[in-house]
Amino acid sequence: MRFWRRPHGDSTLGSVDNAAVAAVFAEMGDLLAIVGGDTYRSRAFRNTARVIEGLRAPLKDLRMLGQLTSVPGLGAGSIERVHQILQTGTCPEHQRLLARLPRGLQALLQVRGLGPRHARLAWEHLGVTSLEHLELAARSGLLARVPGIGPLTVERVLRDLDGRKQAPPARLLLSEAIVLGDALVAWMLDDPHTIKAEQTGSARRRRETVGDLDVLVASTRPALSSTRFTAFPGVREVLMAGDGRASVILDNGVQADLRLVAAENWGAGQHYFTGSKAHNIAMRLRANAHKLALSEVGVWERKLRGRGRGEDNRQLARRLSPCTDEHDVFAALGLPFIPPELREGEGEIEAAIAGRLPSLVEDQDLIGETHLRARTASDALQLAHALGRRGRRWAIWVRPAVELVEHEARRRFRQAARRIGSTTGVDILCGVEVGIDLNGAMVATNGTLETLGSNVLDDICAAVDVVLGDVSVPPDVTVDRGLATARVLSAISSGRFHGLMRLQGRRLPNAPAGLDIDMRMVLLAAARQRVFVEVSGEPDRLDLDARGCRVATETGALLAISGRPQDNQHLGQGRFALWQARRGWVTAAATVNALPLAQLRTHLRLSLVGSDVDDVVHTGDHELGTAVDDSSDDSSDDGSDDSSDDSSDDSSDDPLFLPHRRQELRVRLAAFLHGESDPELLGVLLKRGDNTLLSAFAILNGLAQDGSDG
């Protein structure tokens, strides 16, 4: 992580997003730790950064709607700093910390074995301000002479720096982490001293990517189990081995950590080492509030006498439960069991206290598969047989539009689907996959990349049961947030798509963010139009992300959970889509897959309106599709450069559009787009056309481009 600094000489920032605000708080936490400030405040800054990273709505929208005070984990001081960072890209405290430290010093915190205290000592005694300085000091022997930094620390630092020169691996995909973690667990279970073994950490929480592997083992002989772990085939380097833990570096450069617990403490250890850190902190705070202590060895009753702390207090305390089972941990704190996928410190404990914890979707809830990608009828037949054995009753077989250009190809497709359904007992619906152009219209190409005519596409869509739109754009095409959002809204409102896939167009692990769109606005529109959105189980896609899935549950948009299998070898990918949905708080009722076939057919009929949006969608000065980057200078037909005039042309006589009410209009438009009822505004928007969402978005974007947002 680099220091966040406002561009030199730039007094304003065009847009400071959530990630940038979180980066400032995280840096303040790191910088405060380096200078030796209050440990609690340093930790509080980092916790605030995690809270902001987990938000599903932009901070600027929450500020505009006055909803920052309702965000759990944001206190008055943090909210004041958020206001400052949104306006300037920094805050006074951040600038004071930056002034106290040389640029680049924070990079030292990324070195394994060198904590904030060691980084400060290296800087104070040797003037170390970069990784290059650190390596020179370590190899020359100077670092080992610094009081408080011993030879073991220097050895760990050099080992980490040498590993960096060998191109450290990117984070593992969840699919890769599961395979490698399962191999480690199997290796430990072959040891006669092992009672239980399980992969924990972020892999058990089903995060999309995993940094380090964590394995928990209950053993009768911890020291021997530690030795067994370090002997795993493929271990390149042993970092440490002891009675309680062991750490190794594998041949692929990934670190694997072993944690050892007694069998009676299995549940406590399972909870503690699964994490996340934010969840564990929140659980400990709840324990503290009930005068309890929570750790990897159980739940204890606090009995502080005078200034007694630590081990003295442990001797005085009474253990309420060793937590042999993980459910015991939550029960001891008066909570229902919280599934591992929800343990991210994003309101799961508050929901559990209030009795609002969702009943997450399970595999047995899914009676349909929404996206078979079988290339041949033979592959589709095998997949249908396998799905039938898993309890699936229907499936949608999807083919690219370019394969269905000829009438005979469409006839054979329908015929094969009927034959497979009668053979396997799994009803097969026919689906087609088409692209979505920069105007939000349906598009497909043939083998020579020549765009298919609209008449051909109409014939193809009329011949199938389901039409899916691929939202992703080529990697070399840049689409800004406003245009990207309007593009998807236009596609949804066209009434030509039953479902959308690859809504974010993600690529893991290198491009996890994907397309920048207003997710809440898009999913609200999808819910109103009854267009479902796919959650893909492809390990390097996992699109939607967990935040998007959670927004879908809040807006009422239906999700389609699919592994997109091409053959039986890919059938297991469905579990990754299911895990992703569970991380997004999704219930069975929020999925298309849980619908009986008759209800599915009714839903598909209701999602199409049988008409296209022929009107051009305007966003500020630009027409949708005429500008895909900042260099475009297309303007409105009348040549005016005042975008606010364009955004209110049909309603300029309405009092709501008077200049002194612009701020009020912005707030009401944003609230309307986020689902709040506003009859007066709705009436104004209906004057502009039937598509009130697009009209509201165009007006709001026009006001923003006009600079009236301050």
XYZ file of C-alpha atoms in Angstrom:
710
model
C 0.000 0.000 0.000
C 1.406 3.395 -0.937
C 0.879 6.676 0.858
C -2.213 8.489 -0.395
C -1.311 12.013 -1.512
C -3.397 14.527 -3.371
C -1.964 15.320 -6.814
C 0.515 18.194 -6.553
C -1.036 21.539 -7.282
C -4.541 20.100 -7.631
C -6.941 21.769 -5.226
C -9.929 19.621 -6.148
C -10.484 15.971 -6.738
C -12.966 14.856 -9.367
C -14.067 11.793 -7.447
C -12.856 10.176 -4.240
C -14.383 6.707 -4.058
C -14.798 4.348 -1.108
C -11.497 2.585 -1.799
C -9.577 5.870 -1.666
C -11.224 6.899 1.617
C -10.516 3.476 3.117
C -6.886 3.748 1.968
C -6.474 7.003 3.883
C -7.807 5.448 7.105
C -5.647 2.337 6.647
C -2.582 4.512 6.105
C -3.335 6.533 9.218
C -3.465 3.281 11.174
C -0.132 2.111 9.750
C 1.550 5.485 10.150
C 0.358 5.855 13.718
C 1.745 2.397 14.510
C 5.117 3.338 13.041
C 5.466 6.589 14.979
C 4.544 4.765 18.171
C 1.152 6.319 18.730
C -1.825 4.967 20.637
C -2.300 1.304 19.699
C -6.053 1.517 20.169
C -6.369 4.481 17.798
C -4.173 2.756 15.235
C -6.399 -0.319 15.359
C -9.519 1.863 15.217
C -8.326 3.509 11.992
C -7.746 0.102 10.389
C -11.182 -1.105 11.529
C -12.770 1.998 10.005
C -10.981 1.237 6.733
C -12.476 -2.274 6.740
C -15.957 -0.887 7.470
C -15.708 1.495 4.507
C -14.355 -1.207 2.191
C -17.360 -3.343 3.081
C -19.970 -0.682 2.254
C -22.246 -1.487 -0.668
C -23.178 2.143 -1.366
C -20.831 5.018 -2.292
C -19.875 7.214 0.663
C -20.710 10.336 -1.309
C -24.306 9.078 -1.730
C -24.601 8.227 1.963
C -23.282 11.676 2.840
C -25.713 13.356 0.466
C -28.639 11.440 1.976
C -27.450 12.081 5.538
C -27.076 8.351 6.233
C -23.438 8.200 7.377
C -24.505 8.217 11.021
C -26.439 4.976 10.474
C -23.380 3.038 9.259
C -22.303 0.565 11.999
C -18.702 1.162 13.018
C -18.513 4.841 11.994
C -18.323 7.198 14.974
C -18.593 10.975 14.969
C -14.830 11.450 14.562
C -14.650 9.034 11.645
C -17.635 10.674 9.936
C -15.975 14.096 10.216
C -12.804 12.691 8.628
C -14.873 11.031 5.885
C -16.388 14.432 5.022
C -12.903 15.947 4.828
C -11.470 13.135 2.707
C -14.413 13.204 0.281
C -13.857 16.928 -0.220
C -10.049 17.080 -0.391
C -8.699 13.537 -0.672
C -7.117 13.751 2.779
C -7.714 15.094 6.298
C -5.612 17.179 8.718
C -4.598 14.213 10.888
C -3.508 12.265 7.817
C -1.391 15.181 6.675
C 0.197 15.572 10.121
C 1.202 11.897 10.137
C 2.579 12.142 6.606
C 4.665 15.138 7.648
C 6.255 13.147 10.470
C 7.477 10.282 8.288
C 9.494 10.038 5.075
C 7.717 8.759 2.013
C 8.141 5.036 1.454
C 8.577 4.023 5.075
C 5.182 2.334 5.155
C 6.403 -0.233 2.619
C 8.498 -1.748 5.411
C 5.319 -2.995 7.070
C 4.761 -5.352 4.139
C 7.945 -7.265 5.014
C 7.256 -10.489 6.886
C 8.847 -10.402 10.331
C 9.201 -6.611 10.533
C 6.431 -4.984 12.557
C 5.730 -1.291 13.193
C 8.122 -1.129 16.161
C 11.003 -2.647 14.194
C 10.294 -0.349 11.251
C 10.446 2.677 13.562
C 13.726 1.476 15.123
C 15.317 0.904 11.721
C 14.317 4.397 10.661
C 15.385 6.138 13.870
C 18.779 4.407 14.181
C 19.771 3.840 10.537
C 17.584 6.166 8.483
C 15.958 3.237 6.635
C 13.173 4.618 4.435
C 12.754 2.012 1.683
C 13.030 -1.700 0.958
C 16.381 -1.048 -0.746
C 17.729 0.660 2.394
C 16.363 -2.163 4.521
C 18.116 -4.864 2.484
C 21.416 -2.980 2.580
C 21.176 -2.566 6.347
C 20.297 -6.235 6.831
C 23.098 -7.630 4.626
C 25.723 -5.291 6.065
C 24.978 -6.402 9.615
C 23.926 -2.921 10.722
C 20.298 -3.902 11.232
C 21.219 -6.667 13.698
C 23.071 -4.097 15.848
C 20.006 -1.918 16.360
C 18.739 -2.266 19.953
C 15.537 -4.295 19.880
C 16.247 -5.967 16.521
C 17.979 -9.314 16.850
C 19.588 -11.720 14.361
C 16.416 -13.817 14.045
C 14.472 -10.776 12.895
C 17.191 -9.960 10.347
C 17.104 -13.545 9.084
C 13.329 -13.392 8.554
C 13.635 -10.022 6.808
C 16.280 -11.308 4.374
C 14.233 -14.427 3.688
C 11.194 -12.324 2.796
C 13.199 -9.897 0.645
C 14.787 -12.800 -1.256
C 11.339 -14.284 -1.819
C 10.125 -11.003 -3.299
C 12.856 -11.133 -5.937
C 11.440 -14.464 -7.084
C 8.178 -12.803 -8.119
C 5.893 -13.618 -5.182
C 2.724 -15.385 -6.302
C -0.583 -13.639 -6.639
C -3.341 -14.650 -4.264
C -4.704 -18.096 -4.938
C -8.148 -18.479 -6.443
C -10.535 -20.086 -3.980
C -10.669 -23.185 -6.183
C -6.868 -23.531 -5.976
C -6.816 -22.899 -2.230
C -9.467 -25.573 -1.655
C -7.478 -28.193 -3.576
C -4.199 -27.374 -1.823
C -5.849 -27.069 1.581
C -7.611 -30.408 1.149
C -4.244 -32.014 0.369
C -2.759 -30.584 3.578
C -5.750 -31.758 5.615
C -5.532 -35.262 4.112
C -1.804 -35.344 4.909
C -2.486 -34.489 8.557
C -5.380 -36.947 8.848
C -3.012 -39.742 7.840
C -1.086 -39.048 11.047
C -2.288 -41.360 13.890
C -1.913 -38.473 16.373
C -4.492 -36.342 14.522
C -8.021 -36.358 15.968
C -9.530 -33.714 13.682
C -8.233 -31.526 10.861
C -9.875 -28.785 8.806
C -8.936 -25.857 6.596
C -9.826 -22.533 8.244
C -9.065 -18.881 7.491
C -10.420 -17.070 4.452
C -10.827 -20.323 2.522
C -13.407 -21.534 5.047
C -15.169 -18.174 4.757
C -15.154 -18.837 0.974
C -13.402 -15.621 0.026
C -12.784 -15.316 -3.714
C -9.015 -15.331 -3.338
C -6.796 -16.625 -0.548
C -3.394 -15.336 0.560
C -2.160 -17.859 3.141
C -3.485 -21.349 3.830
C -4.612 -22.113 7.388
C -5.036 -25.631 8.752
C -6.442 -26.392 12.211
C -5.573 -29.719 13.857
C -6.610 -31.304 17.139
C -3.811 -33.663 18.134
C -2.790 -35.997 20.934
C 0.904 -35.149 20.330
C 1.186 -31.518 19.157
C 4.970 -31.539 18.752
C 4.871 -34.609 16.494
C 1.972 -33.151 14.504
C 3.995 -30.002 13.958
C 6.876 -32.089 12.600
C 4.462 -34.000 10.383
C 3.139 -30.721 8.903
C 6.609 -29.463 8.002
C 7.293 -32.776 6.194
C 4.412 -32.230 3.736
C 5.607 -32.932 0.163
C 6.191 -29.635 -1.602
C 7.435 -27.658 1.399
C 10.188 -25.348 0.219
C 11.045 -23.741 3.521
C 10.163 -24.172 7.190
C 9.576 -20.825 8.892
C 8.855 -22.193 12.337
C 7.701 -25.345 14.135
C 6.548 -25.694 17.745
C 4.008 -27.305 20.044
C 1.264 -24.811 19.186
C 1.862 -23.964 15.546
C 4.018 -24.329 12.459
C 4.529 -22.254 9.319
C 5.999 -23.263 5.971
C 6.473 -21.860 2.506
C 5.300 -24.211 -0.242
C 6.953 -24.682 -3.636
C 4.492 -22.238 -5.241
C 5.514 -19.518 -2.741
C 2.305 -19.687 -0.693
C 2.590 -19.700 3.088
C 0.737 -22.439 4.984
C 0.139 -22.186 8.724
C -0.729 -24.987 11.139
C -2.616 -24.230 14.352
C -2.853 -26.905 17.032
C -5.596 -27.090 19.681
C -6.817 -29.618 22.203
C -9.811 -31.683 21.118
C -11.955 -30.163 23.886
C -11.255 -26.678 22.464
C -11.935 -27.615 18.840
C -14.965 -25.350 18.404
C -13.236 -22.344 19.976
C -10.162 -22.835 17.801
C -12.306 -23.381 14.723
C -14.100 -20.073 15.292
C -10.997 -18.089 16.212
C -8.833 -19.212 13.291
C -11.624 -18.953 10.726
C -11.894 -15.215 11.385
C -12.247 -12.712 9.958
C -10.295 -10.316 12.134
C -13.155 -7.805 12.084
C -15.644 -10.507 13.108
C -13.410 -11.735 15.917
C -12.979 -8.199 17.260
C -16.747 -7.677 17.259
C -17.250 -11.000 19.050
C -14.681 -10.089 21.704
C -16.352 -6.718 22.208
C -19.659 -8.490 22.804
C -17.928 -10.846 25.237
C -16.398 -7.875 27.077
C -19.804 -6.237 27.345
C -21.058 -9.385 29.112
C -17.955 -9.533 31.346
C -16.654 -12.560 29.463
C -13.388 -13.359 27.735
C -13.323 -15.151 24.379
C -10.254 -16.888 22.982
C -9.136 -19.938 21.007
C -9.438 -22.038 24.195
C -13.026 -21.218 25.134
C -15.191 -18.659 26.877
C -14.221 -17.421 30.323
C -15.916 -15.396 33.004
C -13.939 -12.242 33.748
C -12.971 -11.789 37.427
C -10.633 -8.847 37.600
C -9.302 -8.094 41.049
C -7.598 -4.753 41.455
C -5.226 -4.345 38.558
C -4.947 -8.084 37.805
C -4.509 -8.853 34.126
C -3.276 -11.566 31.811
C -2.308 -14.923 33.278
C -3.149 -13.776 36.830
C -6.680 -13.098 35.689
C -6.807 -16.462 33.877
C -6.079 -18.214 37.165
C -8.901 -16.323 38.859
C -11.405 -16.751 36.044
C -13.933 -19.551 35.675
C -14.182 -21.157 32.267
C -17.828 -21.259 31.240
C -17.285 -23.489 28.221
C -14.282 -25.088 26.465
C -16.353 -24.816 23.245
C -15.851 -28.323 21.903
C -18.321 -27.457 19.126
C -18.341 -24.167 17.230
C -22.014 -23.637 18.099
C -20.924 -23.429 21.760
C -19.020 -20.197 21.057
C -22.106 -18.369 19.842
C -24.383 -19.917 22.456
C -22.066 -18.722 25.257
C -22.488 -15.169 23.971
C -26.249 -15.485 23.539
C -26.125 -15.659 19.745
C -27.435 -18.073 17.126
C -24.861 -19.828 14.963
C -23.416 -17.508 12.303
C -22.276 -19.357 9.155
C -18.598 -18.849 8.235
C -19.498 -17.092 4.955
C -21.057 -14.198 6.896
C -18.197 -13.603 9.341
C -16.758 -10.447 7.815
C -17.698 -7.884 10.462
C -20.382 -6.429 8.180
C -23.356 -6.415 10.508
C -23.766 -10.165 11.009
C -23.579 -9.935 14.812
C -26.090 -7.071 14.948
C -28.402 -9.086 12.685
C -28.025 -12.128 14.937
C -28.870 -10.078 18.035
C -31.962 -8.640 16.333
C -33.092 -12.041 15.026
C -32.618 -10.928 11.403
C -29.927 -13.403 10.394
C -30.925 -14.824 6.975
C -31.501 -18.509 6.350
C -28.855 -18.855 3.667
C -29.534 -20.738 0.459
C -28.438 -24.384 0.525
C -27.657 -26.762 -2.330
C -30.827 -28.765 -1.625
C -32.894 -25.604 -2.157
C -31.847 -25.429 -5.801
C -34.106 -27.425 -8.115
C -32.906 -25.880 -11.369
C -29.675 -25.080 -13.246
C -29.851 -21.786 -15.129
C -26.934 -22.022 -17.542
C -25.770 -25.239 -19.190
C -23.063 -24.427 -21.732
C -22.853 -27.872 -23.321
C -21.387 -27.703 -26.827
C -23.032 -30.914 -28.018
C -26.254 -32.799 -27.361
C -24.170 -35.648 -25.940
C -22.590 -33.368 -23.325
C -26.010 -31.885 -22.501
C -27.438 -35.390 -22.019
C -24.658 -36.367 -19.596
C -25.077 -33.122 -17.674
C -28.837 -33.616 -17.405
C -28.346 -37.126 -16.008
C -25.874 -35.779 -13.411
C -28.182 -32.892 -12.496
C -31.078 -35.264 -12.050
C -29.045 -37.271 -9.557
C -28.429 -34.026 -7.636
C -32.129 -33.282 -7.375
C -32.415 -30.758 -10.202
C -35.730 -30.851 -12.071
C -35.081 -28.356 -14.856
C -32.172 -26.709 -16.638
C -31.614 -23.973 -19.220
C -29.342 -25.032 -22.076
C -27.751 -21.870 -23.471
C -26.164 -21.544 -26.912
C -24.424 -18.482 -28.465
C -26.590 -16.615 -30.963
C -24.051 -17.212 -33.739
C -24.753 -20.967 -33.559
C -28.475 -20.448 -34.120
C -28.483 -18.229 -37.192
C -29.966 -20.898 -39.456
C -33.552 -22.009 -38.984
C -32.489 -25.662 -39.165
C -30.007 -25.148 -36.307
C -32.760 -23.726 -34.117
C -35.046 -26.644 -34.956
C -32.377 -29.204 -34.048
C -31.662 -27.332 -30.809
C -35.302 -27.487 -29.680
C -35.616 -31.111 -30.758
C -32.487 -32.142 -28.812
C -33.761 -30.323 -25.711
C -37.084 -32.191 -25.824
C -35.329 -35.531 -26.332
C -32.955 -34.955 -23.386
C -35.857 -33.933 -21.157
C -37.876 -37.043 -21.961
C -34.815 -39.281 -21.467
C -33.579 -37.864 -18.152
C -36.697 -36.456 -16.517
C -35.010 -33.057 -16.271
C -36.961 -30.473 -18.268
C -34.653 -28.592 -20.643
C -35.425 -25.021 -21.660
C -33.673 -23.505 -24.678
C -31.690 -20.324 -24.140
C -29.577 -17.992 -26.242
C -26.653 -15.771 -25.278
C -26.274 -12.364 -26.930
C -24.079 -9.364 -26.328
C -25.052 -5.863 -25.252
C -23.535 -2.948 -27.145
C -22.530 0.409 -25.693
C -26.057 1.705 -26.265
C -27.555 -1.122 -24.233
C -29.013 -2.805 -27.332
C -28.859 -6.475 -28.245
C -25.972 -7.417 -30.526
C -24.275 -10.593 -31.770
C -21.627 -11.413 -34.363
C -21.064 -14.265 -36.755
C -17.791 -16.099 -37.340
C -16.357 -13.184 -39.325
C -17.225 -10.668 -36.584
C -19.885 -9.148 -38.821
C -22.797 -7.964 -36.710
C -25.937 -10.018 -37.169
C -28.968 -8.165 -38.433
C -31.795 -7.267 -36.051
C -34.231 -9.461 -37.982
C -31.982 -12.473 -37.491
C -31.677 -11.764 -33.775
C -35.445 -11.367 -33.483
C -35.956 -14.782 -35.127
C -33.413 -16.404 -32.806
C -34.940 -14.895 -29.668
C -38.449 -15.871 -30.728
C -37.342 -19.498 -31.112
C -35.984 -19.934 -27.565
C -37.372 -19.797 -24.034
C -34.705 -17.636 -22.392
C -32.589 -14.710 -23.638
C -29.417 -13.893 -21.673
C -27.445 -10.686 -22.188
C -23.676 -10.592 -21.646
C -22.856 -7.221 -20.052
C -19.044 -7.510 -20.198
C -17.070 -5.242 -22.530
C -13.722 -5.884 -24.250
C -10.759 -5.177 -21.922
C -9.465 -2.424 -24.211
C -12.731 -0.433 -24.035
C -13.115 2.160 -21.271
C -16.629 3.043 -20.106
C -17.101 5.581 -17.308
C -19.477 4.913 -14.428
C -22.330 7.046 -15.723
C -22.361 5.600 -19.212
C -21.812 2.052 -17.954
C -24.786 2.348 -15.612
C -27.066 3.905 -18.235
C -26.036 1.182 -20.716
C -27.204 -1.582 -18.388
C -30.362 0.316 -17.410
C -31.216 0.675 -21.082
C -30.730 -3.055 -21.660
C -32.961 -3.912 -18.698
C -35.717 -1.506 -19.712
C -35.711 -2.734 -23.325
C -37.781 -5.739 -22.291
C -35.737 -8.076 -24.483
C -33.689 -9.882 -21.837
C -34.811 -12.449 -19.297
C -31.471 -12.348 -17.531
C -28.074 -10.647 -17.433
C -24.721 -12.337 -16.947
C -21.221 -11.033 -16.204
C -22.730 -7.838 -14.883
C -19.337 -6.705 -13.603
C -17.107 -8.426 -16.152
C -14.599 -9.449 -13.464
C -11.294 -11.272 -13.926
C -9.711 -12.824 -10.836
C -7.277 -12.367 -9.280
C -5.931 -9.422 -11.295
C -9.102 -7.430 -12.057
C -11.527 -8.163 -9.197
C -13.468 -4.894 -9.490
C -14.560 -5.216 -13.112
C -16.934 -2.706 -14.673
C -17.730 0.338 -12.553
C -21.517 0.653 -12.344
C -24.050 1.859 -9.807
C -24.935 -1.614 -8.574
C -27.904 -0.615 -6.425
C -29.537 1.352 -9.200
C -29.052 -1.448 -11.731
C -30.385 -4.149 -9.421
C -33.392 -2.026 -8.474
C -34.199 -1.751 -12.169
C -33.692 -5.492 -12.629
C -36.080 -6.206 -9.759
C -38.765 -3.953 -11.222
C -38.414 -5.461 -14.702
C -38.131 -9.034 -13.311
C -34.782 -9.541 -15.029
C -32.627 -12.014 -13.122
C -28.870 -11.570 -12.698
C -26.459 -14.483 -12.868
C -23.997 -15.429 -10.138
C -21.306 -17.318 -12.030
C -19.309 -20.108 -10.427
C -16.405 -19.916 -12.871
C -13.431 -19.761 -10.449
C -11.734 -16.856 -12.235
C -14.976 -14.881 -12.669
C -17.318 -15.237 -9.649
C -19.545 -12.513 -11.019
C -21.522 -11.038 -9.134
C -19.252 -10.377 -6.205
C -20.541 -10.850 -2.656
C -21.387 -7.167 -2.226
C -23.458 -7.235 -5.399
C -25.288 -10.336 -4.165
C -26.133 -8.580 -0.915
C -27.435 -5.525 -2.746
C -29.621 -7.887 -4.784
C -31.183 -9.241 -1.590
C -31.896 -5.681 -0.447
C -33.424 -4.550 -3.736
C -35.461 -7.684 -4.453
C -33.579 -8.660 -7.613
C -33.636 -12.375 -8.398
C -30.304 -14.170 -8.776
C -29.475 -17.180 -10.924
C -26.849 -19.392 -9.272
C -24.889 -21.280 -11.906
C -21.568 -23.024 -12.383
C -21.968 -22.599 -16.179
C -20.889 -26.229 -16.757
C -19.814 -27.327 -20.229
C -19.584 -30.999 -19.264
C -19.543 -33.179 -16.159
C -15.986 -32.110 -15.315
C -17.238 -28.564 -14.692
C -20.344 -29.552 -12.733
C -18.605 -28.877 -9.409
C -18.249 -25.182 -10.262
C -21.785 -24.654 -9.034
C -20.570 -24.773 -5.429
C -18.460 -21.644 -5.976
C -21.532 -19.754 -7.202
C -23.486 -21.045 -4.201
C -20.754 -19.963 -1.771
C -20.595 -16.542 -3.410
C -24.346 -16.116 -3.002
C -24.174 -17.196 0.647
C -21.446 -14.618 1.277
C -23.940 -12.078 -0.075
C -26.649 -13.072 2.457
C -28.785 -14.689 -0.274
C -31.749 -16.893 0.666
C -33.455 -19.531 -1.477
C -36.392 -17.167 -2.061
C -34.024 -14.734 -3.800
C -32.947 -17.258 -6.464
C -34.449 -18.312 -9.769
C -33.078 -21.800 -9.135
C -35.593 -22.462 -6.351
C -38.639 -21.829 -8.590
C -40.710 -24.789 -9.791
C -40.834 -25.003 -13.577
C -44.381 -23.603 -13.854
C -43.451 -20.552 -11.779
C -40.265 -20.112 -13.785
C -42.217 -20.020 -17.052
C -44.609 -17.453 -15.586
C -41.672 -15.347 -14.412
C -40.073 -15.481 -17.861
C -43.274 -14.311 -19.523
C -43.647 -11.391 -17.113
C -40.078 -10.169 -17.570
C -40.549 -9.297 -21.258
C -42.539 -6.225 -22.228
C -42.317 -6.840 -25.945
C -40.897 -3.456 -26.865
C -37.563 -1.738 -27.243
C -36.462 1.630 -25.952
C -36.044 3.617 -29.149
C -35.353 6.938 -27.484
C -31.728 7.892 -27.049
C -30.720 8.003 -23.396
C -29.015 11.230 -22.415
C -26.560 11.526 -19.520
C -25.549 15.122 -19.029
C -23.994 16.470 -22.247
C -23.345 13.024 -23.750
C -25.589 10.599 -25.556
C -25.254 7.008 -24.438
C -22.972 5.225 -26.848
C -21.331 8.304 -28.329
C -18.797 8.639 -25.525
C -16.863 5.826 -23.934
C -13.947 7.802 -22.532
C -13.038 11.240 -21.285
C -11.846 12.443 -24.687
C -15.318 12.565 -26.248
C -16.663 16.062 -26.829
C -20.033 15.279 -28.396
C -22.630 17.774 -27.264
C -26.366 18.124 -27.468
C -28.041 19.013 -30.725
C -28.728 22.613 -29.793
C -25.061 23.291 -29.089
C -25.677 24.315 -25.521
C -22.951 23.537 -22.986
C -25.313 23.757 -20.000
C -26.087 20.142 -19.123
C -28.674 21.181 -16.565
C -30.832 22.620 -19.364
C -30.705 19.271 -21.178
C -31.575 17.365 -18.025
C -34.712 19.355 -17.328
C -36.000 20.300 -20.753
C -39.439 18.735 -20.325
C -39.896 19.938 -16.756
C -38.303 23.390 -16.711
C -41.604 24.966 -15.638
C -41.921 22.713 -12.594
C -41.009 24.459 -9.300
C -38.847 21.496 -8.360
C -36.362 22.511 -11.081
C -35.829 26.088 -9.891
C -32.119 26.896 -9.295
C -32.446 27.360 -5.524
C -33.936 23.842 -5.220
C -31.170 22.007 -7.075
C -29.644 20.500 -3.925
C -33.079 19.301 -2.837
C -33.642 17.851 -6.309
C -30.342 15.966 -6.178
C -31.159 14.416 -2.807
C -34.669 13.427 -3.893
C -33.445 11.940 -7.183
C -30.802 9.883 -5.386
C -33.364 8.669 -2.851
C -35.800 7.770 -5.650
C -33.126 5.782 -7.478
C -32.415 3.925 -4.243
C -36.046 2.829 -3.944
C -37.728 5.529 -1.850
C -41.256 6.651 -2.762
C -41.712 10.236 -3.999
C -45.114 10.774 -5.734
C -44.390 14.394 -6.689
C -41.065 13.543 -8.301
C -42.578 10.477 -9.974
C -45.185 12.666 -11.640
C -42.472 14.981 -12.979
C -40.447 12.066 -14.310
C -43.444 10.513 -16.048
C -43.742 13.702 -18.127
C -40.349 12.804 -19.623
C -41.324 9.273 -20.604
C -42.300 5.894 -19.241
C -38.812 4.952 -18.107
C -38.625 6.919 -14.867
C -35.367 5.279 -13.742
C -33.473 6.377 -16.823
C -34.990 9.862 -16.633
C -33.997 10.233 -12.977
C -30.509 8.988 -13.696
C -30.095 11.379 -16.655
C -31.209 14.399 -14.617
C -28.996 13.509 -11.653
C -25.979 12.931 -13.874
C -26.634 16.193 -15.674
C -26.717 18.122 -12.406
C -23.454 16.488 -11.318
C -21.704 17.371 -14.578
C -23.007 20.903 -14.250
C -21.014 21.184 -11.023
C -23.997 21.862 -8.821
C -22.964 19.119 -6.392
C -20.389 21.395 -4.850
